[in-house]
GROMACS .gro file of C-alpha atoms in nm:
model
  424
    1UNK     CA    1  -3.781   0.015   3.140
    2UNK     CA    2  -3.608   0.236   2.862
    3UNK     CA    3  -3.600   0.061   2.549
    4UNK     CA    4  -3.199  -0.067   2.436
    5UNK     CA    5  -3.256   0.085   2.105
    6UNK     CA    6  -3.283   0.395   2.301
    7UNK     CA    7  -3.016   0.338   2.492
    8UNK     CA    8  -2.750   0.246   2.249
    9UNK     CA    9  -2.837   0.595   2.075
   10UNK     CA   10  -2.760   0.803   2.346
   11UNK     CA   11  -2.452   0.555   2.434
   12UNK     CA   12  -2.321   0.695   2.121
   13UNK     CA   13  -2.026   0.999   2.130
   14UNK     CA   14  -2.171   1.253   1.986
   15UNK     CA   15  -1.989   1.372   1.619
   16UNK     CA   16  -1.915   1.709   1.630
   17UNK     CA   17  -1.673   1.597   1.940
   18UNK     CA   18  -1.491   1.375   1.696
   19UNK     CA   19  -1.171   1.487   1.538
   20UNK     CA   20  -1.203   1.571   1.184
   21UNK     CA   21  -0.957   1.505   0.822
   22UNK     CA   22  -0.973   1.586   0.537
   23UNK     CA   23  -0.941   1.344   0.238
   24UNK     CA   24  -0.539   1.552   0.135
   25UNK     CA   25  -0.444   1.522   0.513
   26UNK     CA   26  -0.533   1.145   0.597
   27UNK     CA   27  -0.343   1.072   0.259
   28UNK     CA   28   0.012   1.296   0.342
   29UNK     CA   29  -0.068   1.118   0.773
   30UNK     CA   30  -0.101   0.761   0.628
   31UNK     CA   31   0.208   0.777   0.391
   32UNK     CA   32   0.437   0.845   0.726
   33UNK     CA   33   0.263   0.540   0.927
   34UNK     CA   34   0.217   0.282   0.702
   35UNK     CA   35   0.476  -0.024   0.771
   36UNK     CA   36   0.461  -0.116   0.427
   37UNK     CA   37   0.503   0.231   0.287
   38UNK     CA   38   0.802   0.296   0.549
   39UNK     CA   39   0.971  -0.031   0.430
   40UNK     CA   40   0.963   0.065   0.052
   41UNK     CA   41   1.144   0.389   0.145
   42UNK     CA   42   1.402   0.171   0.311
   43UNK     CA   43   1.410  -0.066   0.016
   44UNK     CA   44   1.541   0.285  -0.166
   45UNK     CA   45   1.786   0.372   0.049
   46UNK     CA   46   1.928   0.020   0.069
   47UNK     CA   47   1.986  -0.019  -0.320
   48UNK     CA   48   2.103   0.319  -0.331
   49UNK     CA   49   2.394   0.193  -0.141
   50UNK     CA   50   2.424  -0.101  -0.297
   51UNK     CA   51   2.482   0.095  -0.605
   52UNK     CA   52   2.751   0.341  -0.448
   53UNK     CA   53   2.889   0.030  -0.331
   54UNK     CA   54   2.943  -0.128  -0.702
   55UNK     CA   55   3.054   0.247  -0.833
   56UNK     CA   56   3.323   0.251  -0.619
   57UNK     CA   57   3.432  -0.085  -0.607
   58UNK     CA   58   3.519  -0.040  -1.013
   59UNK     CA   59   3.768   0.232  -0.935
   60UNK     CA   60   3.848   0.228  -0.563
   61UNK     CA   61   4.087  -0.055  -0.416
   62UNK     CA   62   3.959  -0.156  -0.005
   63UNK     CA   63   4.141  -0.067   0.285
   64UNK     CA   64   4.232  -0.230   0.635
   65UNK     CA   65   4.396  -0.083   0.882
   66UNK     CA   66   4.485  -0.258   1.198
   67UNK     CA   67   4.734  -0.193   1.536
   68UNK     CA   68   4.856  -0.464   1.800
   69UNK     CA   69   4.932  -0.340   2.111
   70UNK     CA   70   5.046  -0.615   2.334
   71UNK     CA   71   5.220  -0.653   2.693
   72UNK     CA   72   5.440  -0.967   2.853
   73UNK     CA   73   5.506  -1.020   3.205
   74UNK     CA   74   5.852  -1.046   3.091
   75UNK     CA   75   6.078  -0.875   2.870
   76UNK     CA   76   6.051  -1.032   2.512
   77UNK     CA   77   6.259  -0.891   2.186
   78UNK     CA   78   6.086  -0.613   2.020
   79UNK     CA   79   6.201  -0.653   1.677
   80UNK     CA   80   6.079  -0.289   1.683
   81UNK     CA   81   6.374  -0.133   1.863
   82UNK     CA   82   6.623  -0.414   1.785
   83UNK     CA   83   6.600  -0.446   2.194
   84UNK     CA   84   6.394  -0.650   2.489
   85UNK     CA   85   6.094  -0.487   2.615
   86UNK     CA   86   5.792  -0.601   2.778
   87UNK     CA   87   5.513  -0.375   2.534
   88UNK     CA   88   5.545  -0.478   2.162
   89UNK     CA   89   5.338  -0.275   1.899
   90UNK     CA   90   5.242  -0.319   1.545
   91UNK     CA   91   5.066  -0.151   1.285
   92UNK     CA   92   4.969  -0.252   0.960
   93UNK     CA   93   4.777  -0.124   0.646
   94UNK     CA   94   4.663  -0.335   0.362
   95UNK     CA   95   4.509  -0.241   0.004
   96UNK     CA   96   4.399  -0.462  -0.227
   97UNK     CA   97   4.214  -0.386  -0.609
   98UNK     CA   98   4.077  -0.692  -0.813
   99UNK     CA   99   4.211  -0.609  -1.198
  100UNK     CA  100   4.024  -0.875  -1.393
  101UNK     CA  101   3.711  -1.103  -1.239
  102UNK     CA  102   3.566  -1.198  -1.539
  103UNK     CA  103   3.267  -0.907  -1.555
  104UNK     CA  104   3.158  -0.965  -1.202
  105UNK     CA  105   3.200  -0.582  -1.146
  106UNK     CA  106   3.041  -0.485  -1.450
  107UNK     CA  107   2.721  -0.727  -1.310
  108UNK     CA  108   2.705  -0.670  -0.969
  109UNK     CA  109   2.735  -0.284  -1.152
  110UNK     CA  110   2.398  -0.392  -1.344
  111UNK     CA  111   2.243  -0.590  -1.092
  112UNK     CA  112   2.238  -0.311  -0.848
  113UNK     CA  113   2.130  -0.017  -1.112
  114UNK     CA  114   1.813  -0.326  -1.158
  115UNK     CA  115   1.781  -0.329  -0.807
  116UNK     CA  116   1.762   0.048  -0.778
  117UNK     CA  117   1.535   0.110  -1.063
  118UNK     CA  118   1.283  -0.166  -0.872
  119UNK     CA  119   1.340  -0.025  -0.506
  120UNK     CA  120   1.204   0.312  -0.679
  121UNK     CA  121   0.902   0.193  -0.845
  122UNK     CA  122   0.841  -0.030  -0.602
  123UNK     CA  123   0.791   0.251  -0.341
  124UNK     CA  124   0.568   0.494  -0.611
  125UNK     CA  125   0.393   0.082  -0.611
  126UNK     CA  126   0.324   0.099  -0.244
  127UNK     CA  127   0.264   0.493  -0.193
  128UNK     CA  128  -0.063   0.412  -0.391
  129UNK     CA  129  -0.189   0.087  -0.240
  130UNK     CA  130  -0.153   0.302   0.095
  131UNK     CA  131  -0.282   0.544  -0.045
  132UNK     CA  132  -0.588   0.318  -0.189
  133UNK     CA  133  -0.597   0.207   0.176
  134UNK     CA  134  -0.643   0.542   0.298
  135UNK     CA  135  -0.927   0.658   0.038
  136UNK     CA  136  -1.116   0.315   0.124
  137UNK     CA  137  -1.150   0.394   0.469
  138UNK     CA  138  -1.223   0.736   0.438
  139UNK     CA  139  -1.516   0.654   0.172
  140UNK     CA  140  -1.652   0.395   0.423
  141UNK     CA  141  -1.677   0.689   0.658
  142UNK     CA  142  -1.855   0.906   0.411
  143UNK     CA  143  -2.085   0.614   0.282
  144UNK     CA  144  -2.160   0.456   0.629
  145UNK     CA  145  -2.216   0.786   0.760
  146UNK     CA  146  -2.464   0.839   0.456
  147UNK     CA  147  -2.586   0.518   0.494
  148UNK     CA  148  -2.715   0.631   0.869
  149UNK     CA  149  -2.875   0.936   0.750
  150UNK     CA  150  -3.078   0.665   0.497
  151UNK     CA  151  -3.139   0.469   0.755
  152UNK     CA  152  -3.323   0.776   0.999
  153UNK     CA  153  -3.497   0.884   0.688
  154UNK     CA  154  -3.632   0.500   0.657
  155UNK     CA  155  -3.765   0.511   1.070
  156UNK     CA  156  -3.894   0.919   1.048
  157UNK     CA  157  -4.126   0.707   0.728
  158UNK     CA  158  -4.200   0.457   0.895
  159UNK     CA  159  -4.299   0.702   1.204
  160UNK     CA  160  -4.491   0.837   1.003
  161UNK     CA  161  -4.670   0.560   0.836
  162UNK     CA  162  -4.715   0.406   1.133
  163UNK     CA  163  -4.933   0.705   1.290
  164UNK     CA  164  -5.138   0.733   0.969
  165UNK     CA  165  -5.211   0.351   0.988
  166UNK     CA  166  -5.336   0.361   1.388
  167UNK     CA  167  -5.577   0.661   1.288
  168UNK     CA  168  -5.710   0.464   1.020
  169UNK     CA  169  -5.727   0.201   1.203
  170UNK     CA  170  -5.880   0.406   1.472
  171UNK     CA  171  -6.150   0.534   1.258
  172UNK     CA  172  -6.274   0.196   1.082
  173UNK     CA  173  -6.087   0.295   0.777
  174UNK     CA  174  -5.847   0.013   0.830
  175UNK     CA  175  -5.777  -0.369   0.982
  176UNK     CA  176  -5.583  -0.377   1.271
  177UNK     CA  177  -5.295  -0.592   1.055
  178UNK     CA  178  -5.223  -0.227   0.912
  179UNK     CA  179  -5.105  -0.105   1.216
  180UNK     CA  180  -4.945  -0.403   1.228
  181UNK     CA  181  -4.753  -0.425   0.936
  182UNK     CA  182  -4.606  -0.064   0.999
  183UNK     CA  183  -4.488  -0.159   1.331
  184UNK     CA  184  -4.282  -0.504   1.169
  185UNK     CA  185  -4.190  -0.188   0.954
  186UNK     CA  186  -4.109  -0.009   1.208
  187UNK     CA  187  -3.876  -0.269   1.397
  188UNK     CA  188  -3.714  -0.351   1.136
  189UNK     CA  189  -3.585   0.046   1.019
  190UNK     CA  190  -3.457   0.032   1.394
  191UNK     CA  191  -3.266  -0.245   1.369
  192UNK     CA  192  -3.082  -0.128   1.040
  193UNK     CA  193  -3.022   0.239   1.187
  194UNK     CA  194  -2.832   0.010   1.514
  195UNK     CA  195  -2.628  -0.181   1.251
  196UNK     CA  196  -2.589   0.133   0.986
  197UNK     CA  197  -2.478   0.315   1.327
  198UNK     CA  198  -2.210   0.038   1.409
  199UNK     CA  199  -2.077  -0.010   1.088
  200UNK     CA  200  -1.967   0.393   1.135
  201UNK     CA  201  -1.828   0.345   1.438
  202UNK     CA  202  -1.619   0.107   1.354
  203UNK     CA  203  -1.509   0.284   0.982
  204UNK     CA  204  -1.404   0.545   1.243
  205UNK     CA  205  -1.210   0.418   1.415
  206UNK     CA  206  -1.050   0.230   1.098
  207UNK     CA  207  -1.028   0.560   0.969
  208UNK     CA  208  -0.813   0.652   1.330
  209UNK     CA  209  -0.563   0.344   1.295
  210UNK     CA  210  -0.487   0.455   0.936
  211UNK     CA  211  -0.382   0.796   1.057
  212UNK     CA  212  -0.233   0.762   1.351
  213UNK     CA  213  -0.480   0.858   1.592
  214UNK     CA  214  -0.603   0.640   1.901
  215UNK     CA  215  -0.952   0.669   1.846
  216UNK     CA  216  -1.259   0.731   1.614
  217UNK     CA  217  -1.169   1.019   1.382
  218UNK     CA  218  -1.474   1.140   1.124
  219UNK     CA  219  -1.431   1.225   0.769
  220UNK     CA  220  -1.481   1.593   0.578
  221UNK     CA  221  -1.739   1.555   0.344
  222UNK     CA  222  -1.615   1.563   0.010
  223UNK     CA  223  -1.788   1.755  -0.306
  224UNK     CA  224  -2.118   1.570  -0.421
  225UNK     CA  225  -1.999   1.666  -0.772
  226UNK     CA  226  -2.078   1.359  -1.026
  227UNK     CA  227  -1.792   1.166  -1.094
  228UNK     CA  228  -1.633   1.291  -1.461
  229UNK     CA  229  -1.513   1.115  -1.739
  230UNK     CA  230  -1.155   0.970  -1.771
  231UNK     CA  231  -0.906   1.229  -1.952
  232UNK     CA  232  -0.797   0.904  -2.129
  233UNK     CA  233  -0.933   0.624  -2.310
  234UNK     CA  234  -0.931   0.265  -2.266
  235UNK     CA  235  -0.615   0.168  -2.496
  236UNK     CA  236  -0.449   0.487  -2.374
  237UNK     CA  237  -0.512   0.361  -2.024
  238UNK     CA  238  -0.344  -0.015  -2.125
  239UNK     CA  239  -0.041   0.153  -2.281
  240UNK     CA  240   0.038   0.417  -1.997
  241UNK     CA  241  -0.025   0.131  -1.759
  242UNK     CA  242   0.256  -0.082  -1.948
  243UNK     CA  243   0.499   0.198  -2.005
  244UNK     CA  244   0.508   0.334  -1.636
  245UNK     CA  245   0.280   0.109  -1.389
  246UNK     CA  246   0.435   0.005  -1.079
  247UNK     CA  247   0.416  -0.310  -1.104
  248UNK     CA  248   0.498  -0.353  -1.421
  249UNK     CA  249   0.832  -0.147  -1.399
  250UNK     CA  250   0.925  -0.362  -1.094
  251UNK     CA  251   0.835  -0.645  -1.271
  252UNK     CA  252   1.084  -0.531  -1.584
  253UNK     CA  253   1.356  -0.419  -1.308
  254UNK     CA  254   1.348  -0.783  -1.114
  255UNK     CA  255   1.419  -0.950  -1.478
  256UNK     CA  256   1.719  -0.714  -1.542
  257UNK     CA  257   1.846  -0.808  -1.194
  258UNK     CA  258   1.803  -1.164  -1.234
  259UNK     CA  259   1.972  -1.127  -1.554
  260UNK     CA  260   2.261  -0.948  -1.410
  261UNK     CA  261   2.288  -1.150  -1.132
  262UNK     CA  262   2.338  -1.492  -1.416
  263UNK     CA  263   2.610  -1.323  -1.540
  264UNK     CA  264   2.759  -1.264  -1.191
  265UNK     CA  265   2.705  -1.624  -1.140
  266UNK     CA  266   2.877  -1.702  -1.448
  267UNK     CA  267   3.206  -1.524  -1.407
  268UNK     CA  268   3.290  -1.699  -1.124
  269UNK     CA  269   3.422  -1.986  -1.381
  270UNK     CA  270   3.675  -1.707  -1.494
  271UNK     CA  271   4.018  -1.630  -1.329
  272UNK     CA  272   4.028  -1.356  -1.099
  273UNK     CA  273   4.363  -1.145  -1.143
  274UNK     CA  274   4.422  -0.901  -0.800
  275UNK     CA  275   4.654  -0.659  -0.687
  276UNK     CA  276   4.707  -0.598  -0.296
  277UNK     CA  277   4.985  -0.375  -0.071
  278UNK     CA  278   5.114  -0.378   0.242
  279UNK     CA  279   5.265  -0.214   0.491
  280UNK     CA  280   5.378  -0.327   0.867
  281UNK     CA  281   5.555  -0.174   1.143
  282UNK     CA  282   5.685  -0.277   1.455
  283UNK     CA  283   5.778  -0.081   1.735
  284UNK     CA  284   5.686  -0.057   2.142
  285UNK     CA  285   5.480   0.245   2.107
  286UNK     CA  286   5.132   0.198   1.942
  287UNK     CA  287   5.190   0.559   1.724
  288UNK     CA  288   5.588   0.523   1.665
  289UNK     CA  289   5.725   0.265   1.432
  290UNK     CA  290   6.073   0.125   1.460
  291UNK     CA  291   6.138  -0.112   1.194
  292UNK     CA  292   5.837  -0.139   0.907
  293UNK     CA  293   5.849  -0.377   0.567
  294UNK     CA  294   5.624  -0.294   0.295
  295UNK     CA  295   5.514  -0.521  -0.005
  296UNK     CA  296   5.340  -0.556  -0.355
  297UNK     CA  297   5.197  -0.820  -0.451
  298UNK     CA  298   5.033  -0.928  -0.800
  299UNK     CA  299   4.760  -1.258  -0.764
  300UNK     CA  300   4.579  -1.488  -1.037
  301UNK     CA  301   4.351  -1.743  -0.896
  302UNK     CA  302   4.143  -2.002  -1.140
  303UNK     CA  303   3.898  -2.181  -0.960
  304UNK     CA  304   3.872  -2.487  -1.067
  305UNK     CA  305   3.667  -2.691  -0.831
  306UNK     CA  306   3.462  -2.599  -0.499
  307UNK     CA  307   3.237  -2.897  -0.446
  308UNK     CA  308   2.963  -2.780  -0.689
  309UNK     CA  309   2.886  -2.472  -0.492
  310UNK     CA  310   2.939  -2.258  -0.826
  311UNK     CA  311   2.723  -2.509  -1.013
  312UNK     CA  312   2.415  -2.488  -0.775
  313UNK     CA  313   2.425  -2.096  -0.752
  314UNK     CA  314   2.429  -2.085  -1.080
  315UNK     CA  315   2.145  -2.306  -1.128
  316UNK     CA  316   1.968  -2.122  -0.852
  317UNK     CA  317   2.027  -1.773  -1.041
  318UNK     CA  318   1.876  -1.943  -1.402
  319UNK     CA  319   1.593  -2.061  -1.218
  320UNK     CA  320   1.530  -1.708  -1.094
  321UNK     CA  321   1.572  -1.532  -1.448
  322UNK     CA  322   1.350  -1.764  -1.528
  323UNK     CA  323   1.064  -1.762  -1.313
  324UNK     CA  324   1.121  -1.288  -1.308
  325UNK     CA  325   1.078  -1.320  -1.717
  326UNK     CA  326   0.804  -1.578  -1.661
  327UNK     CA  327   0.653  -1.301  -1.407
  328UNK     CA  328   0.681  -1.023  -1.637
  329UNK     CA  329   0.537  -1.163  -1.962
  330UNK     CA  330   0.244  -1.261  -1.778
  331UNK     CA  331   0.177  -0.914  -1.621
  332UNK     CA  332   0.167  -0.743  -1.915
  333UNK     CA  333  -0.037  -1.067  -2.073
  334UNK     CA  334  -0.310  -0.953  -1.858
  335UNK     CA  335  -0.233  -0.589  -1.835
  336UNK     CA  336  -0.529  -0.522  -2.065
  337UNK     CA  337  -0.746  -0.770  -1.872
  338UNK     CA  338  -0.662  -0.566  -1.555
  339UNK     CA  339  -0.649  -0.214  -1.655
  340UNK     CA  340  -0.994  -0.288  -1.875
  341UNK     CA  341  -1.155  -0.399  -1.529
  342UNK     CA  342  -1.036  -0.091  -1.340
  343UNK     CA  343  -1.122   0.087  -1.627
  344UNK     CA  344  -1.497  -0.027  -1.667
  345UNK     CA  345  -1.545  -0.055  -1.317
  346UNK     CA  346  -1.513   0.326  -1.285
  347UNK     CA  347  -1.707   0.364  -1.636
  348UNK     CA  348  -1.970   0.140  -1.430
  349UNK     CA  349  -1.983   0.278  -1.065
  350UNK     CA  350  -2.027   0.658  -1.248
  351UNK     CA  351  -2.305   0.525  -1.486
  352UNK     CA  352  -2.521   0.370  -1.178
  353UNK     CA  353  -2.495   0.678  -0.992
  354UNK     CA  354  -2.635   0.843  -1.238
  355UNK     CA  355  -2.887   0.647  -1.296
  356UNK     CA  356  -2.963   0.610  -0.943
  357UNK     CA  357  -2.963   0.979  -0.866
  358UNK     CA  358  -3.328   0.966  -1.110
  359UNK     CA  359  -3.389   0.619  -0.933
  360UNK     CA  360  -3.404   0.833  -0.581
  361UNK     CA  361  -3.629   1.104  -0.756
  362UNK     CA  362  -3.813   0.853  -0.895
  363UNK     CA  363  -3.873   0.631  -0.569
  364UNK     CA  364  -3.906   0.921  -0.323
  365UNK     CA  365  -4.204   1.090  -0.639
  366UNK     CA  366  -4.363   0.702  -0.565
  367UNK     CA  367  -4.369   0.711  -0.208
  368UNK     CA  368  -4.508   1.013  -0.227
  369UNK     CA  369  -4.822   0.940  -0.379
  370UNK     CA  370  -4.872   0.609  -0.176
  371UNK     CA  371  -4.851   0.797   0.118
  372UNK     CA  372  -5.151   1.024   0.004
  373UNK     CA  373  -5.316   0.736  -0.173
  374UNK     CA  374  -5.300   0.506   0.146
  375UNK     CA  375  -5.428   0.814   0.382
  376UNK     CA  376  -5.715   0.866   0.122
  377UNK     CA  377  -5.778   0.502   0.118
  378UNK     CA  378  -5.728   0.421  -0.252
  379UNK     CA  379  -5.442   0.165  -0.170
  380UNK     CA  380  -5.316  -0.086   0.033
  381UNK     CA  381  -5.063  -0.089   0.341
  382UNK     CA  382  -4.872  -0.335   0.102
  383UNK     CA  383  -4.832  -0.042  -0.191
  384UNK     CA  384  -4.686   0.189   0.078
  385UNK     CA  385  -4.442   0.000   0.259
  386UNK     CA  386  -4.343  -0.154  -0.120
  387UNK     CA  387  -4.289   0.268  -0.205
  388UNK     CA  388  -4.118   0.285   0.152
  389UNK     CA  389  -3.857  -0.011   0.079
  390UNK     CA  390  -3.813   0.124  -0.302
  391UNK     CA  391  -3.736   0.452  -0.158
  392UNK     CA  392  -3.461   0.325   0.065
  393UNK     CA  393  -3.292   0.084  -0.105
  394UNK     CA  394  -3.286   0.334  -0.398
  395UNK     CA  395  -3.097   0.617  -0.107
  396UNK     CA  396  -2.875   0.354   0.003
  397UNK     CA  397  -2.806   0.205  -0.359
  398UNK     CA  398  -2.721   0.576  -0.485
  399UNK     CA  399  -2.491   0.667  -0.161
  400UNK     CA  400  -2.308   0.319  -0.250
  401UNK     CA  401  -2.246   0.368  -0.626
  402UNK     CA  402  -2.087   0.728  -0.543
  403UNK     CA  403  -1.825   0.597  -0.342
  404UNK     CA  404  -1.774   0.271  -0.545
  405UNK     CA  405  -1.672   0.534  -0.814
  406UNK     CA  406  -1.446   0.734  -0.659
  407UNK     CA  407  -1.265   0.399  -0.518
  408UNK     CA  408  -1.274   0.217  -0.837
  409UNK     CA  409  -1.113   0.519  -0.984
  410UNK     CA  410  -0.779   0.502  -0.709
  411UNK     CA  411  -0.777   0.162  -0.800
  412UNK     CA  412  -0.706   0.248  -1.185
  413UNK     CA  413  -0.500   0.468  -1.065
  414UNK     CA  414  -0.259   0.262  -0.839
  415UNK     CA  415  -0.229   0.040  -1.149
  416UNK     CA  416  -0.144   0.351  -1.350
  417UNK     CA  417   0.139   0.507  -1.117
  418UNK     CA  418  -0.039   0.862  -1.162
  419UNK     CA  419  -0.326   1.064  -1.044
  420UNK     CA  420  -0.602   1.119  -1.320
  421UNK     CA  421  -0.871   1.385  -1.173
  422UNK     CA  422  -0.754   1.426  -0.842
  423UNK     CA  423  -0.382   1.599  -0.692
  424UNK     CA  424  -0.326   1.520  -0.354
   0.00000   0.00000   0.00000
């Protein structure tokens, strides 16, 4: 009977049939798919309108045009033609232009601006949390990928170890629990190279879903370059983050329009002054006119009473200025808190891979002597498989800090609204 580790290897598709992206391409691919993204570019082009809409409401009066076309079964007068006739037509064109309303215009004018100002930093917002997205599913390729090449290294050692223990053993340099140790050893570097295998598996096909593909799609390795140092420090990093973070510009944009839209609240409780024309003409032909009346008209309304509708929007619109300002002051409250732990947790990932690059060196310099000690019989089966696990949790803890740095540092720089070391 074949073994199911062995056949869950060679049930695995083979990698160099995989399709392939690199790190610029899944970014530019994921941008066009993601719902969220896609929405905030809608959000742009809504407010835009809105704000053409306010512009020319200031200085443009609305229009209506409408035509009647009717037919009787009998003859009826056509005041028209001055004459019966069964087909009556009438056409009609209104205008009307509100004069005075209090500075709702002038609001709704600075509502929408608000509005626009949020739609845009809201979607330079969600192009980096996609793109965050993106470069956390392509490092899981990378890592888990990595992570699998750890885990072979950990079962060709413990291969190896193994066949140095049995010849001991073999020869009477050994116990038999020597042999035995290596082949617990053994199992268990199998069963992390079956889960270290299906963790990239499925980052592939995570990887896939992010840009569009149906399917497992593998990553381009990226430089193994260490990570650099920020081109800013700390307080630099709180102060850009306040001045022109997404967040915190949508946060300042949602106030104004709150604030705005108070104000349009309140001028409702001011009288509106209007002026409309008219025009109307009857006839029996839906393009010909026969008689036609036309008429100016100048209207002041004062609301005075409407069943406390006015006084519950109102309330409704404090409430909301309210809780947007509320929002606001306590984003940039803990903008230092934030940006300080995206900040540190880069400054952190990039110190432990450094230090973990000598902790490999170090480990793999142990093992090695061990390995020679143990075959010479000057140590125990203990020492080596203690050298074995050192070595590979000092691969795996190396391959993990990379990656956490290059993540950490997209995560400082979603908060930041701008790239730092990299220009996708």
């Amino acid at each position: 009977m074949i073994p199911l580790f062995l056949v869950l290897v060679a049930a695995q598709p083979a990698a160099d049939t995989l399709p392939r992206i690199t790190l610029a391409e899944a970014l530019q691919r994921s941008a066009q798919l993601d719902p969220s993204y896609v929405r905030a570019l809608g959000n742009i082009d809504n407010a835009a309108w809105a704000r053409r809409a306010a512009l020319t409401a200031m200085v443009l009066p609305s229009l209506t045009v409408s035509t009647d076309y009717t037919t009787y079964s009998i003859d009826q007068f056509n005041v028209g033609i001055g004459t019966q006739a069964r087909t009556i037509a009438t056409m009609r064109a209104d205008a009307r232009f509100e004069i005075f309303t209090g500075g709702r215009k002038i609001a709704d004018l600075a509502r929408t601006g608000a509005d626009q100002d949020a739609a845009v930093a809201g979607e330079l917002q969600q192009r980096f949390l996609t793109a965050l997205g993106t470069e956390s599913d392509y490092y899981s390729v990378l890592s888990s990928r990595e992570l699998v090449d750890v885990a072979r290294e950990r079962l060709r050692r413990a291969q190896e170890g193994f066949t140095i223990a049995r010849a001991r053993v073999v020869s009477g340099a050994a116990v038999q629990t020597d042999s035995l140790q290596l082949i617990l050893e053994l199992d268990r570097a199998r069963i992390t190279l079956l889960q270290e295998e299906s963790n990239l598996r499925v980052s592939r096909l995570k990887l896939g879903r992010r840009v569009g593909t149906t399917g497992p799609v593998d990553a381009v390795p990226l430089d193994s370059v260490a990570a650099p140092d920020l081109p800013l420090s700390l307080a630099d990093a709180v102060s850009l983050a306040l001045e022109q973070g997404p967040e915190y510009r949508v946060a300042r944009a949602n106030e104004r329009s709150a604030d705005a839209t108070v104000r349009l609240r309140r001028a409702v409780y001011l009288p509106q002054l209007s002026v409309s024309a008219n025009t109307i003409g009857f006839g029996q032909d839906p393009l010909t006119r026969g008689l036609s009346r036309s008429s100016v008209a100048l209207s002041l309304s004062f609301p005075l009473w409407d069943n406390a509708q006015r006084e519950l929007a109102f309330s409704r619109a404090l409430a909301a200025r309210d809780l947007a300002r509320a929002t606001r002051e306590d984003l940039e409250r803990a903008a230092q808190a934030d940006v300080t732990s995206a900040y540190e947790a880069y400054q952190t990932a990039r110190a432990t891979a450094e230090v973990s690059a000598h902790g490999v060196a170090v480990a793999r310099e142990v093992y090695r002597v061990q390995q020679a000690r143990y075959q010479a019989g000057a140590s125990t089966i203990l020492d080596l498989l203690d050298a074995q696990t050192g070595l590979t949790t000092a691969q795996a803890t190396l391959v993990q800090a990379r990656y956490a740095a290059r993540l950490a540092l997209a995560g400082l720089e979603a908060m930041l609204g701008r790239r730092l070391l990299n220009d996708f």
